[in-house]
Phi, psi and omega in degrees: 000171186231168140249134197220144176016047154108002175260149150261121149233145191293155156251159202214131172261142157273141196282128166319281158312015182244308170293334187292327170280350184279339235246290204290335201296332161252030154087018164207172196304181180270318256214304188282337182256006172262325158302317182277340198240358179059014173256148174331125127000278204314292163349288184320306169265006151306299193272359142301338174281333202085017188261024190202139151272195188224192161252168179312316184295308168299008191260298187319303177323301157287322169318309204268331187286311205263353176089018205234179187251159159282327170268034157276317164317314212261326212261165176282342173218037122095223206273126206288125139341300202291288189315300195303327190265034175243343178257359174119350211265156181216167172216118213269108176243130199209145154247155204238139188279153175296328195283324189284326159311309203284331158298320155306333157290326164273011129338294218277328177301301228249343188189027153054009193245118196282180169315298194308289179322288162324315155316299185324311188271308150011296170303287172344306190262327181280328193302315186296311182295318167308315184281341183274320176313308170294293168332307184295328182304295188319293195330287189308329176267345167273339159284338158318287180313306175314328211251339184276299173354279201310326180288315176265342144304017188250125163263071189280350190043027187260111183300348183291315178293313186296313170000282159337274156340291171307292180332305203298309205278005172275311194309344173287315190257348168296291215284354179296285150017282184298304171288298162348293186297009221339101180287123163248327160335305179119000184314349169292254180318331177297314185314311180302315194291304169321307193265353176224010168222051181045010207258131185287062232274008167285341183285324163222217176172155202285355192263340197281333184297312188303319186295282192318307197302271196348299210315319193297268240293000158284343177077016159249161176287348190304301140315079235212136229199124162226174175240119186189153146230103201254162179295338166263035189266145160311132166273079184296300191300306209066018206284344220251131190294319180317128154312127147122010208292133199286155138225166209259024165265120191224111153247171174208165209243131173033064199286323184308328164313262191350302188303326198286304259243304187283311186094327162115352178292112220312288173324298154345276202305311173310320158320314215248347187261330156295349174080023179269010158191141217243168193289322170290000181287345190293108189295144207293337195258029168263348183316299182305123168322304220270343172254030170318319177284308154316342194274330165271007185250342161297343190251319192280344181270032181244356188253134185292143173299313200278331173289330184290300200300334166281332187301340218255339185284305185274003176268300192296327171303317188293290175345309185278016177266338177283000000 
């Protein structure tokens, strides 16, 4: 214990590894849990190094930030599996692409919204986007429908145009179809579209068009939609019983923050998209445009040597295949 101007205070050790779980299980930064609970950043990664023990109050303190007991803190394994799903709580796993870490994080940077909180938010937020997504569908197909109408009431006396016609007015009722069911991939109506009308049904699909459309009516760069298929592009749907299922969507969250944050350096960016450090973790005075460099070669020495040697062992395998 210590005495400071006539108190005692006890010092306590904390389990390092008992705050780190409590710390992400709700969803925030070393930065995010020093806002909420008013103990230091600094404090915060002492003792997550195991390099501090703490006094009562700061112990009280993170205890009350993390939703926790203070003497949980202390214990090997932070919150009982059993109490939480007895208290309503489940604990959610999924794996997730590096760029979707990196995203959440420029969530929390960029619009204050923590991880947990974004997960939280999710059934929600898909729930809205699906139904404006089918709304949208309706609009676009009811002028659709009108132009197949006119098209097959025009007598041109050519079998190319009734042809013509039949095509636009089945593609009318498959997607009517399609909604009814609320398709919302559009996985229906593609099927129809492959097999009976030649149509290659991998380049898009209506929720990713609806996503691309939002993204434009905001006017910012922050957002960025893309349509491509690159080898880091993200398995957003997930529709496909296979790990890895394609979708024709690649996003990024503010990428120009990234480039600036990275400098555009392979490594830099990997530290943040592998988690071995988070944006917020970033010390504020590496922050500053004018420390850029320090600020990447501080983000790229956070990636473990034996992770570099492998990553740089499979960059070279591929190369020599071409």
């Amino acid at each position: 214990m210590i005495i400071t101007e006539g108190k005692t205070m006890t010092r306590e050790r904390i389990n390092p590894e008992t705050l780190k779980q409590n710390r992400n299980r709700a969803g925030l930064s070393q930065q995010g849990l020093a806002d909420v609970s008013g103990v230091s950043k600094k404090t915060i990664a002492r003792i997550e190094a195991g390099k501090s023990s703490a006094n009562t109050n700061t112990v009280r303190r993170l205890a009350e930030a993390l939703d926790a007991k203070p003497e949980e803190l202390s214990g090997q394994s932070g919150l009982d599996e059993r109490e939480k799903r007895l208290s309503g709580f489940r604990t959610l796993k999924a794996p997730i692409h590096d760029n979707t870490e990196l995203a959440f994080q420029m969530v929390e940077k960029h619009y204050g919204i923590p991880p947990r909180t974004q997960v939280v938010l999710a059934p929600l937020l898909a729930a809205i986007l699906a139904e404006g997504s089918l709304a949208w569908r309706r609009q676009k197909l009811e002028v659709a429908e009108e132009a197949a109408d006119t098209l097959m009431g025009a007598d041109y006396g050519h079998r190319l145009f009734v042809v013509g016609g039949g095509s636009a007015k089945e593609g009318v009722g498959a997607e009517w179809e399609s909604l009814e069911q609320r398709d919302v991939f559009g996985e229906k109506v593609m099927e129809c579209a492959a097999d009976d009308m030649g149509v290659d049904p991998e380049p898009t699909d209506p929720f990713t068009e609806y996503l691309r459309h939002l993204a434009r009516q905001f006017g910012t760069e922050r957002i960025n939609v893309l349509q491509e298929h690159m080898t880091d592009e993200i398995d957003l749907w997930g529709t496909s019983a296979q790990f890895g299922a394609w979708s024709s969507l690649s996003y990024s969250i503010n990428p120009e923050e990234l480039d600036r944050l990275t400098g555009g350096d392979f490594w830099a960016g990997m530290a943040l998209k592998r988690g071995h450090v988070k944006i917020s973790d970033i010390p504020e005075d590496l922050l500053d445009d004018d420390a850029s460099d320090k600020r990447i070669e501080w983000l790229g020495n956070k990636i473990p040597q034996d992770e570099r040697d492998e990553i740089q062992a499979r960059a070279d395998e591929i190369y020599a295949s071409f």
